[in-house]
Coordinates of C-alpha atoms in Angstrom, one line a residue:
Chain A
M1 CA -7.8 -15.3 12.4
T2 CA -11.0 -17.4 13.1
D3 CA -11.0 -20.0 15.8
T4 CA -10.2 -23.4 14.5
V5 CA -10.9 -26.7 16.2
Q6 CA -7.3 -27.0 17.5
D7 CA -7.6 -23.5 19.1
R8 CA -10.5 -24.6 21.4
P9 CA -8.4 -26.0 24.3
R10 CA -6.3 -22.9 24.2
I11 CA -9.3 -20.6 24.3
R12 CA -10.7 -22.6 27.2
R13 CA -7.4 -22.2 29.0
R14 CA -7.5 -18.4 28.3
R15 CA -11.1 -18.2 29.6
A16 CA -10.0 -20.0 32.7
K17 CA -7.3 -17.4 33.1
L18 CA -9.8 -14.6 32.6
R19 CA -11.9 -15.9 35.4
D20 CA -9.0 -15.5 37.7
G21 CA -9.8 -11.8 37.7
I22 CA -8.4 -8.5 36.6
T23 CA -4.6 -8.4 36.5
P24 CA -2.5 -5.3 35.9
G25 CA -1.4 -7.0 32.7
L26 CA -4.9 -7.2 31.5
V27 CA -5.5 -3.5 32.3
I28 CA -2.4 -2.5 30.3
R29 CA -3.6 -4.7 27.4
Y30 CA -7.0 -3.0 27.4
L31 CA -5.4 0.5 27.6
V32 CA -3.2 -0.2 24.6
L33 CA -6.2 -1.5 22.7
I34 CA -8.3 1.5 23.5
G35 CA -5.5 3.9 22.8
T36 CA -4.7 2.4 19.5
V37 CA -8.4 2.5 18.4
L38 CA -8.8 6.1 19.5
L39 CA -5.6 7.2 17.7
T40 CA -6.8 5.3 14.6
V41 CA -10.3 6.8 14.6
F42 CA -9.9 10.3 15.8
P43 CA -8.3 11.9 12.7
L44 CA -11.0 10.4 10.5
A45 CA -13.7 11.5 13.0
W46 CA -12.3 15.0 12.8
L47 CA -12.6 14.9 9.0
V48 CA -16.2 13.9 9.3
L49 CA -16.9 16.6 11.9
T50 CA -15.3 19.3 9.8
S51 CA -17.4 18.3 6.8
L52 CA -20.6 18.8 8.8
R53 CA -19.8 22.4 10.0
N54 CA -20.5 25.7 8.4
S55 CA -17.6 27.9 7.4
A56 CA -17.8 30.2 10.5
D57 CA -17.7 27.2 12.7
I58 CA -14.7 25.8 10.9
F59 CA -12.6 29.0 11.4
A60 CA -13.6 29.4 15.1
V61 CA -10.8 30.2 17.5
P62 CA -10.5 28.5 20.0
V63 CA -11.3 25.3 18.1
R64 CA -14.8 23.9 18.9
V65 CA -14.7 20.2 19.4
L66 CA -18.4 19.6 18.5
P67 CA -20.0 21.5 15.6
E68 CA -22.4 24.3 16.6
A69 CA -25.0 23.0 14.2
I70 CA -24.8 20.1 11.8
T71 CA -25.2 21.1 8.2
F72 CA -24.9 19.3 4.9
G73 CA -24.1 22.5 3.2
Q74 CA -20.5 21.5 2.4
Y75 CA -21.6 18.3 0.6
I76 CA -24.0 20.4 -1.5
A77 CA -21.3 22.9 -2.3
V78 CA -18.9 20.2 -3.3
F79 CA -21.3 19.2 -6.1
S80 CA -22.8 22.5 -7.0
Q81 CA -19.7 24.7 -6.8
Y82 CA -16.8 22.4 -7.3
G83 CA -18.2 20.0 -9.9
L84 CA -17.4 17.0 -7.9
N85 CA -19.8 14.8 -9.9
G86 CA -17.4 14.9 -12.9
Y87 CA -14.4 13.7 -10.8
L88 CA -16.5 11.1 -9.1
W89 CA -17.8 9.7 -12.4
N90 CA -14.3 9.6 -13.9
T91 CA -13.0 7.8 -10.8
V92 CA -15.9 5.3 -10.9
I93 CA -15.4 4.5 -14.6
V94 CA -11.6 4.2 -14.4
S95 CA -11.7 2.0 -11.3
I96 CA -14.4 -0.4 -12.5
A97 CA -12.9 -0.7 -16.0
T98 CA -9.5 -1.4 -14.5
V99 CA -10.9 -4.1 -12.2
V100 CA -12.7 -5.9 -15.0
L101 CA -9.7 -5.8 -17.3
V102 CA -7.3 -6.9 -14.6
I103 CA -9.4 -9.9 -13.6
L104 CA -10.0 -10.9 -17.2
L105 CA -6.3 -10.8 -18.0
A106 CA -4.9 -12.0 -14.7
V107 CA -6.9 -15.1 -14.2
P108 CA -5.8 -17.0 -17.3
C109 CA -2.3 -15.7 -16.9
A110 CA -2.1 -16.9 -13.3
Y111 CA -3.6 -20.2 -14.2
A112 CA -1.1 -20.8 -17.0
M113 CA 1.8 -19.8 -14.7
A114 CA 0.5 -22.0 -11.8
R115 CA -0.4 -25.1 -13.8
F116 CA 1.6 -25.3 -17.1
R117 CA 5.3 -25.9 -16.9
L118 CA 6.1 -22.6 -18.7
P119 CA 9.8 -22.2 -19.6
G120 CA 10.9 -18.9 -18.1
A121 CA 8.1 -18.9 -15.5
K122 CA 10.7 -18.1 -12.8
V123 CA 12.0 -15.1 -14.7
I124 CA 8.4 -13.8 -15.2
V125 CA 7.6 -14.2 -11.4
S126 CA 10.7 -12.3 -10.4
I127 CA 9.9 -9.5 -12.9
L128 CA 6.4 -9.4 -11.3
L129 CA 8.0 -8.9 -7.9
I130 CA 10.4 -6.2 -9.1
M131 CA 7.4 -4.4 -10.7
R132 CA 5.9 -4.2 -7.2
M133 CA 9.0 -2.2 -6.1
I134 CA 9.1 0.3 -8.9
P135 CA 8.2 3.8 -7.7
V136 CA 5.1 4.9 -9.5
V137 CA 6.8 8.1 -10.6
A138 CA 9.4 6.1 -12.5
L139 CA 6.4 4.7 -14.6
A140 CA 4.5 8.0 -14.7
I141 CA 7.4 9.9 -16.4
P142 CA 7.8 7.7 -19.5
L143 CA 4.0 7.0 -19.7
F144 CA 3.5 10.7 -20.0
A145 CA 5.9 10.8 -22.9
V146 CA 4.4 7.7 -24.6
F147 CA 0.8 8.8 -24.2
A148 CA 1.7 12.3 -25.4
S149 CA 3.2 10.9 -28.6
I150 CA 0.1 8.8 -29.4
G151 CA -2.3 11.6 -28.4
L152 CA -3.9 9.7 -25.5
L153 CA -3.0 12.2 -22.8
D154 CA -6.0 13.5 -20.8
T155 CA -8.3 10.6 -21.7
L156 CA -9.9 8.0 -19.5
T157 CA -8.5 5.3 -21.9
A158 CA -5.0 6.3 -21.0
L159 CA -5.8 6.1 -17.2
V160 CA -7.4 2.7 -17.6
M161 CA -4.5 1.3 -19.6
A162 CA -1.9 2.6 -17.2
H163 CA -3.8 1.3 -14.1
T164 CA -4.5 -2.1 -15.7
A165 CA -0.8 -2.6 -16.6
S166 CA 0.4 -1.4 -13.2
K167 CA -2.0 -3.5 -11.1
L168 CA -1.6 -6.7 -13.1
P169 CA 1.7 -7.9 -11.5
V170 CA 0.2 -7.9 -7.9
A171 CA -3.1 -9.4 -9.2
I172 CA -1.3 -12.3 -11.1
W173 CA 0.9 -12.9 -8.0
L174 CA -2.1 -13.1 -5.7
L175 CA -4.2 -15.3 -8.0
M176 CA -1.3 -17.7 -8.6
G177 CA -1.2 -18.4 -4.9
F178 CA -4.9 -19.2 -4.7
I179 CA -4.7 -21.5 -7.8
Q180 CA -1.6 -23.3 -6.4
D181 CA -3.6 -24.1 -3.3
L182 CA -6.3 -26.0 -5.3
P183 CA -6.0 -29.8 -5.7
K184 CA -5.3 -30.7 -9.2
E185 CA -7.5 -33.8 -9.3
I186 CA -10.7 -31.9 -10.3
E187 CA -9.1 -30.2 -13.3
E188 CA -7.5 -33.5 -14.3
S189 CA -10.8 -35.4 -14.3
A190 CA -12.4 -32.5 -16.2
Q191 CA -9.6 -32.7 -18.7
M192 CA -10.2 -36.5 -19.1
D193 CA -13.8 -35.8 -19.9
G194 CA -12.6 -33.6 -22.7
A195 CA -13.1 -30.1 -21.3
S196 CA -11.0 -27.5 -22.9
T197 CA -8.5 -25.4 -20.9
L198 CA -10.7 -22.3 -21.3
R199 CA -13.7 -24.2 -20.0
I200 CA -11.6 -25.5 -17.1
I201 CA -10.6 -21.9 -16.2
V202 CA -14.1 -20.4 -16.6
Q203 CA -16.3 -23.2 -15.2
I204 CA -14.1 -25.0 -12.7
V205 CA -11.1 -23.0 -11.4
S206 CA -12.8 -19.6 -11.3
P207 CA -15.7 -20.6 -9.0
L208 CA -13.2 -22.5 -6.8
I209 CA -11.0 -19.4 -6.3
A210 CA -13.9 -17.0 -6.1
P211 CA -12.6 -15.6 -2.7
G212 CA -9.2 -15.1 -4.3
I213 CA -10.7 -13.3 -7.3
G214 CA -12.8 -11.2 -4.8
A215 CA -9.8 -10.3 -2.8
T216 CA -7.8 -9.4 -5.9
A217 CA -10.7 -7.3 -7.3
V218 CA -11.2 -5.4 -4.0
I219 CA -7.5 -4.6 -3.7
T220 CA -7.2 -3.6 -7.4
F221 CA -10.3 -1.4 -7.0
L222 CA -9.1 0.4 -3.9
F223 CA -5.6 1.0 -5.2
T224 CA -7.0 2.4 -8.5
W225 CA -9.6 4.5 -6.6
N226 CA -6.9 5.9 -4.3
D227 CA -4.2 6.6 -7.0
L228 CA -3.0 10.1 -7.2
L229 CA 0.2 10.1 -9.2
L230 CA -0.8 8.4 -12.4
A231 CA -4.0 10.5 -12.6
L232 CA -2.0 13.7 -11.8
T233 CA 0.5 13.1 -14.6
L234 CA -1.8 11.7 -17.3
S235 CA -4.8 14.0 -17.0
S236 CA -4.8 17.7 -17.3
S237 CA -8.4 18.8 -17.6
E238 CA -11.7 18.0 -15.9
A239 CA -12.4 15.6 -18.8
S240 CA -10.3 12.9 -17.2
Q241 CA -9.3 14.1 -13.7
T242 CA -10.2 11.8 -10.8
L243 CA -11.1 12.5 -7.2
P244 CA -7.6 12.5 -5.7
V245 CA -6.6 15.0 -8.4
G246 CA -9.8 16.9 -7.6
L247 CA -8.5 17.2 -4.0
T248 CA -5.3 18.8 -5.2
N249 CA -7.5 21.3 -7.1
F250 CA -9.1 22.3 -3.7
V251 CA -5.6 23.4 -2.7
S252 CA -4.4 25.3 -5.7
Q253 CA -7.4 26.7 -7.4
F254 CA -9.5 28.1 -4.6
G255 CA -7.1 28.6 -1.7
I256 CA -8.2 25.9 0.7
D257 CA -11.8 25.6 1.4
W258 CA -11.5 23.2 4.3
G259 CA -15.1 22.4 4.7
A260 CA -15.7 21.4 1.1
M261 CA -12.3 19.6 1.0
S262 CA -13.4 17.6 4.1
A263 CA -16.7 16.7 2.5
A264 CA -14.9 15.6 -0.7
G265 CA -12.5 13.6 1.4
V266 CA -15.3 11.9 3.3
L267 CA -17.1 11.0 0.0
M268 CA -13.8 9.6 -1.3
V269 CA -13.3 7.4 1.7
I270 CA -16.8 5.9 1.7
P271 CA -16.1 3.0 -0.8
T272 CA -13.1 2.1 1.3
L273 CA -15.2 2.0 4.5
I274 CA -17.8 -0.2 2.7
F275 CA -15.2 -2.7 1.5
V276 CA -13.4 -2.7 4.8
W277 CA -16.7 -3.4 6.6
F278 CA -18.1 -6.0 4.3
A279 CA -15.0 -7.6 2.8
Q280 CA -12.4 -7.3 5.5
G281 CA -11.8 -11.1 5.5
L282 CA -11.0 -10.9 1.8
L283 CA -8.9 -7.8 2.2
V284 CA -6.8 -9.2 5.0
K285 CA -6.4 -12.5 3.2
G286 CA -5.2 -10.7 0.1
L287 CA -2.9 -8.3 1.9
V288 CA -1.4 -10.8 4.2
S289 CA -1.1 -13.7 1.7
G290 CA 0.4 -11.3 -0.8
A291 CA 2.9 -10.1 1.8
V292 CA 3.8 -13.5 3.2
R293 CA 4.3 -15.0 -0.2
G294 CA 6.5 -12.0 -1.1
Chain U
M1 CA 3.5 -29.0 -1.5
T2 CA 1.6 -31.6 0.6
A3 CA 2.2 -35.3 0.3
A4 CA -1.1 -35.8 -1.4
A5 CA -0.3 -33.3 -4.2
Q6 CA 3.1 -34.9 -5.0
P7 CA 2.0 -38.0 -6.8
A8 CA -0.8 -36.1 -8.5
G9 CA 1.8 -33.8 -10.0
R10 CA 3.8 -36.7 -11.3
R11 CA 0.8 -38.3 -12.9
W12 CA 0.0 -35.0 -14.6
R13 CA 3.4 -34.9 -16.3
R14 CA 3.1 -38.5 -17.5
S15 CA -0.5 -38.2 -18.7
P16 CA -1.0 -38.1 -22.5
L17 CA -3.1 -35.0 -22.0
A18 CA -0.3 -33.2 -20.4
P19 CA -0.6 -29.5 -21.2
S20 CA 2.0 -28.1 -23.6
W21 CA 3.8 -25.0 -22.6
Q22 CA 2.9 -23.4 -25.9
K23 CA -0.8 -23.6 -24.8
G24 CA 0.2 -22.1 -21.5
Y25 CA 1.8 -19.1 -23.1
L26 CA -1.3 -18.7 -25.2
F27 CA -3.3 -18.1 -22.0
A28 CA -0.6 -16.1 -20.3
S29 CA 0.1 -13.9 -23.3
P30 CA -2.7 -11.3 -23.2
A31 CA -1.6 -10.2 -19.7
L32 CA 2.1 -10.5 -20.6
I33 CA 1.6 -8.4 -23.7
V34 CA -0.3 -5.7 -21.8
M35 CA 2.4 -5.5 -19.2
I36 CA 5.3 -5.5 -21.7
A37 CA 3.6 -2.7 -23.7
I38 CA 2.4 -0.4 -21.0
L39 CA 4.7 -1.3 -18.1
I40 CA 8.0 -2.8 -19.1
Y41 CA 8.6 -0.9 -22.3
P42 CA 8.1 2.5 -20.8
L43 CA 10.3 1.6 -17.8
I44 CA 13.1 0.4 -20.1
Y45 CA 12.6 3.5 -22.3
S46 CA 12.9 5.8 -19.4
F47 CA 15.9 3.9 -18.0
V48 CA 17.6 4.4 -21.4
M49 CA 16.5 8.0 -21.6
S50 CA 18.1 8.6 -18.1
F51 CA 21.4 8.6 -20.1
Y52 CA 20.1 11.2 -22.5
R53 CA 19.4 14.9 -22.5
W54 CA 15.6 14.5 -22.7
D55 CA 13.3 17.5 -22.8
L56 CA 9.7 17.2 -24.0
S57 CA 9.8 20.7 -25.3
A58 CA 13.1 20.4 -27.2
P59 CA 13.1 17.9 -30.1
S60 CA 16.8 17.1 -29.8
Q61 CA 17.7 14.2 -27.6
Y62 CA 21.3 13.3 -27.4
F63 CA 23.4 10.8 -25.4
V64 CA 25.0 12.4 -22.3
G65 CA 26.2 9.2 -20.5
L66 CA 26.1 9.4 -16.8
S67 CA 25.8 13.1 -16.7
N68 CA 22.2 13.1 -15.5
Y69 CA 23.2 11.0 -12.6
R70 CA 26.3 13.0 -11.9
D71 CA 24.3 16.3 -12.0
T72 CA 21.8 14.8 -9.7
F73 CA 24.3 13.8 -7.1
N74 CA 26.1 17.1 -7.4
S75 CA 23.1 19.3 -7.1
L76 CA 22.4 20.9 -3.7
G77 CA 18.7 20.2 -4.0
F78 CA 19.3 16.5 -4.3
K79 CA 21.6 16.3 -1.4
Q80 CA 18.8 17.7 0.7
T81 CA 16.4 15.3 -0.9
L82 CA 18.7 12.4 0.0
R83 CA 19.0 13.6 3.6
V84 CA 15.2 14.0 3.9
Q85 CA 14.5 10.6 2.3
L86 CA 17.0 8.8 4.6
I87 CA 15.6 10.5 7.7
F88 CA 12.0 9.8 6.6
S89 CA 12.7 6.2 5.8
A90 CA 14.7 5.4 8.9
V91 CA 12.4 7.1 11.4
T92 CA 9.1 5.9 9.9
I93 CA 10.3 2.3 9.4
I94 CA 11.7 2.0 13.0
I95 CA 8.7 3.6 14.6
E96 CA 6.1 1.7 12.5
V97 CA 7.7 -1.7 13.0
A98 CA 8.4 -1.2 16.7
A99 CA 5.0 0.3 17.5
G100 CA 3.3 -2.3 15.3
M101 CA 5.0 -5.1 17.1
G102 CA 4.4 -3.6 20.5
V103 CA 0.7 -3.1 20.0
A104 CA 0.3 -6.6 18.4
V105 CA 2.1 -8.4 21.2
L106 CA 0.1 -6.5 23.9
V107 CA -3.4 -7.0 22.3
N108 CA -2.7 -10.6 21.3
S109 CA -5.0 -12.2 23.8
K110 CA -8.8 -12.7 24.0
L111 CA -9.7 -9.1 24.6
R112 CA -13.3 -7.9 24.2
G113 CA -13.6 -5.7 21.1
L114 CA -10.5 -7.0 19.4
K115 CA -12.5 -8.0 16.4
L116 CA -13.9 -4.6 16.0
A117 CA -10.5 -3.0 16.6
R118 CA -9.1 -5.2 13.8
T119 CA -11.7 -3.9 11.4
L120 CA -11.0 -0.3 12.3
L121 CA -7.2 -0.9 12.0
L122 CA -7.8 -1.9 8.4
V123 CA -9.2 1.6 7.6
P124 CA -6.1 3.8 7.6
P125 CA -4.0 1.6 5.3
M126 CA -6.8 1.3 2.8
I127 CA -7.9 4.9 2.5
A128 CA -6.4 7.2 -0.1
P129 CA -3.1 8.7 1.0
A130 CA -4.2 11.9 -0.7
V131 CA -7.1 12.2 1.8
V132 CA -4.7 11.4 4.7
G133 CA -2.4 14.1 3.5
L134 CA -5.1 16.8 3.3
N135 CA -6.6 15.7 6.6
F136 CA -3.3 16.0 8.4
R137 CA -2.7 19.3 6.7
W138 CA -6.0 20.5 8.3
L139 CA -5.2 18.9 11.7
F140 CA -1.8 20.6 11.7
N141 CA -3.1 24.0 10.4
G142 CA -1.3 26.6 12.4
Q143 CA -4.3 28.9 13.3
Y144 CA -7.4 26.8 13.0
G145 CA -6.0 23.2 13.3
L146 CA -7.1 20.8 16.0
V147 CA -3.6 19.9 17.2
N148 CA -2.6 23.5 17.9
G149 CA -6.0 24.1 19.4
I150 CA -5.5 21.3 21.9
L151 CA -2.0 22.6 22.7
R152 CA -3.4 26.1 23.3
Y153 CA -6.2 24.7 25.5
L154 CA -3.6 22.9 27.6
G155 CA -1.5 26.0 27.9
L156 CA 1.4 24.4 26.0
P157 CA 3.5 26.1 23.3
E158 CA 2.1 25.7 19.8
A159 CA 4.3 24.2 17.1
P160 CA 4.7 25.6 13.5
W161 CA 3.8 22.2 12.2
L162 CA 3.8 22.8 8.5
S163 CA 5.6 26.2 8.1
D164 CA 8.9 25.3 9.8
P165 CA 11.2 23.0 7.8
N166 CA 12.1 20.7 10.6
W167 CA 8.5 20.5 12.0
A168 CA 7.2 19.9 8.4
L169 CA 9.2 16.7 8.1
V170 CA 8.0 15.6 11.5
S171 CA 4.4 16.3 10.5
V172 CA 4.7 14.3 7.3
M173 CA 6.3 11.4 9.2
I174 CA 3.4 11.5 11.7
A175 CA 0.9 11.2 8.9
D176 CA 2.8 8.3 7.3
I177 CA 3.1 6.5 10.7
W178 CA -0.6 7.0 11.3
Q179 CA -1.5 5.5 8.0
N180 CA 0.9 2.5 7.9
T181 CA 1.4 1.3 11.4
P182 CA -2.1 -0.4 11.6
L183 CA -1.3 -2.7 8.7
L184 CA 1.8 -3.9 10.5
V185 CA -0.2 -4.5 13.7
L186 CA -2.6 -6.7 11.6
L187 CA 0.3 -8.5 9.9
F188 CA 2.1 -9.1 13.3
L189 CA -1.2 -10.2 14.9
A190 CA -1.7 -12.8 12.2
G191 CA 1.9 -13.9 12.7
L192 CA 1.6 -14.2 16.5
Q193 CA -1.5 -16.3 16.2
S194 CA 0.2 -18.8 13.9
L195 CA 3.1 -19.3 16.3
P196 CA 3.4 -22.6 18.2
Q197 CA 2.2 -22.0 21.8
D198 CA 4.3 -24.8 23.4
P199 CA 7.6 -23.0 23.9
I200 CA 5.8 -19.9 25.3
E201 CA 3.7 -21.9 27.7
A202 CA 6.8 -24.0 28.8
A203 CA 8.6 -20.8 29.5
Q204 CA 5.7 -19.4 31.5
V205 CA 5.6 -22.6 33.6
D206 CA 9.4 -22.2 34.2
G207 CA 8.6 -18.7 35.5
A208 CA 10.2 -16.6 32.7
S209 CA 9.3 -12.9 32.8
P210 CA 6.9 -11.6 30.0
W211 CA 9.8 -9.4 28.6
G212 CA 12.1 -12.4 28.6
I213 CA 9.5 -14.5 26.8
F214 CA 9.0 -11.8 24.2
W215 CA 12.8 -11.2 23.7
H216 CA 14.0 -14.8 23.7
I217 CA 11.1 -16.7 22.3
T218 CA 8.5 -14.7 20.5
L219 CA 10.8 -12.3 18.7
P220 CA 13.1 -15.0 17.2
L221 CA 10.0 -17.0 16.2
M222 CA 8.5 -13.9 14.5
R223 CA 11.7 -13.2 12.6
P224 CA 10.4 -14.3 9.1
I225 CA 7.3 -12.0 9.5
L226 CA 9.5 -9.2 10.9
M227 CA 11.6 -9.5 7.7
I228 CA 8.5 -9.3 5.5
A229 CA 7.3 -6.2 7.4
L230 CA 10.6 -4.5 7.0
M231 CA 10.8 -5.4 3.3
L232 CA 7.3 -4.0 2.7
R233 CA 8.1 -0.8 4.5
I234 CA 11.4 -0.3 2.8
I235 CA 9.8 -0.7 -0.6
D236 CA 7.0 1.6 0.2
T237 CA 8.9 4.5 1.9
F238 CA 10.8 4.9 -1.4
R239 CA 7.5 5.0 -3.2
T240 CA 5.8 7.5 -0.9
F241 CA 4.4 10.5 -2.8
D242 CA 0.7 11.2 -2.2
V243 CA 0.8 12.1 1.5
V244 CA 3.7 14.5 1.1
W245 CA 2.3 16.1 -2.1
L246 CA -1.0 17.0 -0.5
M247 CA 0.5 18.1 2.8
T248 CA 3.5 20.2 1.8
Q249 CA 4.3 19.7 -1.9
G250 CA 7.8 18.9 -0.7
G251 CA 8.2 22.3 1.0
P252 CA 8.9 24.5 2.8
G253 CA 12.1 25.0 0.9
G254 CA 12.5 21.3 0.0
A255 CA 12.3 20.2 3.6
T256 CA 10.0 17.4 2.9
S257 CA 11.0 16.7 -0.7
L258 CA 11.3 12.9 -0.9
I259 CA 13.0 11.3 -3.9
T260 CA 9.7 10.7 -5.7
V261 CA 8.6 14.3 -5.0
N262 CA 11.9 15.5 -6.4
A263 CA 11.5 13.4 -9.5
Y264 CA 7.9 14.6 -10.1
Q265 CA 9.0 18.2 -9.8
L266 CA 11.9 17.7 -12.2
A267 CA 9.7 16.1 -14.8
F268 CA 6.5 18.1 -14.6
Q269 CA 7.6 21.5 -13.2
S270 CA 11.1 21.8 -14.7
A271 CA 10.3 19.6 -17.8
S272 CA 13.7 18.0 -17.4
F273 CA 12.7 14.4 -18.1
G274 CA 16.2 12.9 -18.4
H275 CA 17.1 14.2 -14.9
A276 CA 13.7 13.1 -13.5
A277 CA 14.1 9.6 -15.0
A278 CA 17.6 9.4 -13.4
V279 CA 16.2 10.4 -10.0
S280 CA 13.4 7.9 -10.2
Y281 CA 15.9 5.2 -10.8
V282 CA 18.0 6.4 -7.9
A283 CA 14.9 5.8 -5.7
L284 CA 14.6 2.2 -7.0
A285 CA 18.3 1.6 -6.6
M286 CA 18.1 2.8 -3.0
S287 CA 15.3 0.6 -2.1
L288 CA 17.1 -2.3 -3.6
L289 CA 20.2 -1.4 -1.6
F290 CA 18.3 -1.3 1.6
L291 CA 16.7 -4.7 0.8
A292 CA 20.2 -6.1 0.1
V293 CA 21.4 -4.8 3.5
L294 CA 18.3 -6.3 5.1
Y295 CA 18.9 -9.7 3.7
G296 CA 22.6 -9.5 3.4
A297 CA 23.4 -8.5 7.0
P298 CA 22.1 -11.6 8.8
W299 CA 23.7 -13.7 6.2
A300 CA 27.1 -12.0 6.6
A301 CA 26.8 -12.2 10.4
R302 CA 26.2 -15.9 10.3
K303 CA 29.1 -16.4 7.9
L304 CA 31.4 -14.4 10.2
R305 CA 30.3 -16.3 13.2
R306 CA 30.9 -19.6 11.4
N307 CA 34.4 -18.5 10.3
S308 CA 35.6 -17.2 13.7

């Protein structure tokens, strides 16, 4: 990803090649790059453009590419008419609570799995990987029955519990990799000095794997934030419905109000854009290392 | 493990302070208990219940053996679901992996703007599939959608993107390909950049064609990463739900009803939980089967070659 010292001669050679001039190959490469970027960006740009139009503009035939006038009316409507703040608040609470719980539970577990010679560790690791493969609907069906029987349906607690449990396997798996990459010497000398295991985890290992914890937290947050299926099955009223479920309500309840729907969609995507922009290194590291180790 | 870590590991085991495994389980147990209670127990429960007649409304639950599975495979709806799922998985996986590899190989050089492009490519895989589904539903809207608007402007025939069964499946696949190809581009780019450059440069010196270099050198070297990409996509196509649910809800007439959509409808619209549990385990079994083929086929081919 970033240029390391060994890469420098290679870069110099490439630069020399660049100086040779524009080749047909180079033109093709740039065309592919530009085409890929345009295809990636344009559906999202269209979502943003739609959210900034008034209703007459949205239903214009033929389609107008640029809005006649930019209005924030759809964003206001989303809050005043569709009660988006309730969905937003639920989503924020569920996502943050899940991230906190997942990190608190996953760090000691990953540490124990990476550093203690646990009997059965291999079995646990393979179960973690199988959990990654389970379709969410296979979990949603029995969870609905279980939460119905203990009266937790349609509560934020149920959502946080379900998300915490379902995001833990990937989180433990990612963190194990980061801990295994640490040299053991520091922990050993701390242990010689009489530090307890808890202290080693909190004061020594956690700061050292801070990027790993960051990557795990961001990935857990986004997957919880984006989840539709668990929220759709476990919540039935506005008391616990999250944004993705709110989006389905735009379809069924009111016909489809495309302008408001687009505004809600844009608001939902904003945290993702923030994390992609400011934490892309962490995200790529987490996604790729999780994939490669899988 | 590196050479430096090896002796350290040995010392650890011999040290009088060596951590006991009981203590390890003490630290692992909170997470393990949460996963057993909220993840593994419900999954086992639903697997067991897939052999029962299980209705949330009716109090009686009785053992019916394989009949939920038999009913599933005999029902007309599920045959369609299976066909839709296989087309969806095969087409999206092939296009996503091929396009991902193609783009990655072509942009893998010092191009201006590649860093920005990498950032932008991370956006589609990370945004909510629900938003992607609704957005593509809007783009493919028959009357007011941008896609038909462009076709009309160009004087081309419009397509019934979401109202025609065959086109609906195509539309859903386009949305899935848009969302998931960029992650494969990033994965392949990371892989290409970690490849040894010597064999490629040697081939260039020998005057090999770019295509020859790709086919005979790059692709074989990329095999492990290619396998990972295929594995990820196989697992995820059998988990896809959100995009389809917001674009078509499995319609029209079940034309886009993937296995997960079918399971959801059985459970939460027909209240037939036993059937739904059976169907959701069919989805898992199929993704395991695909993975077995993925890892088994090269192994079998090697074995055959060695024997002949």
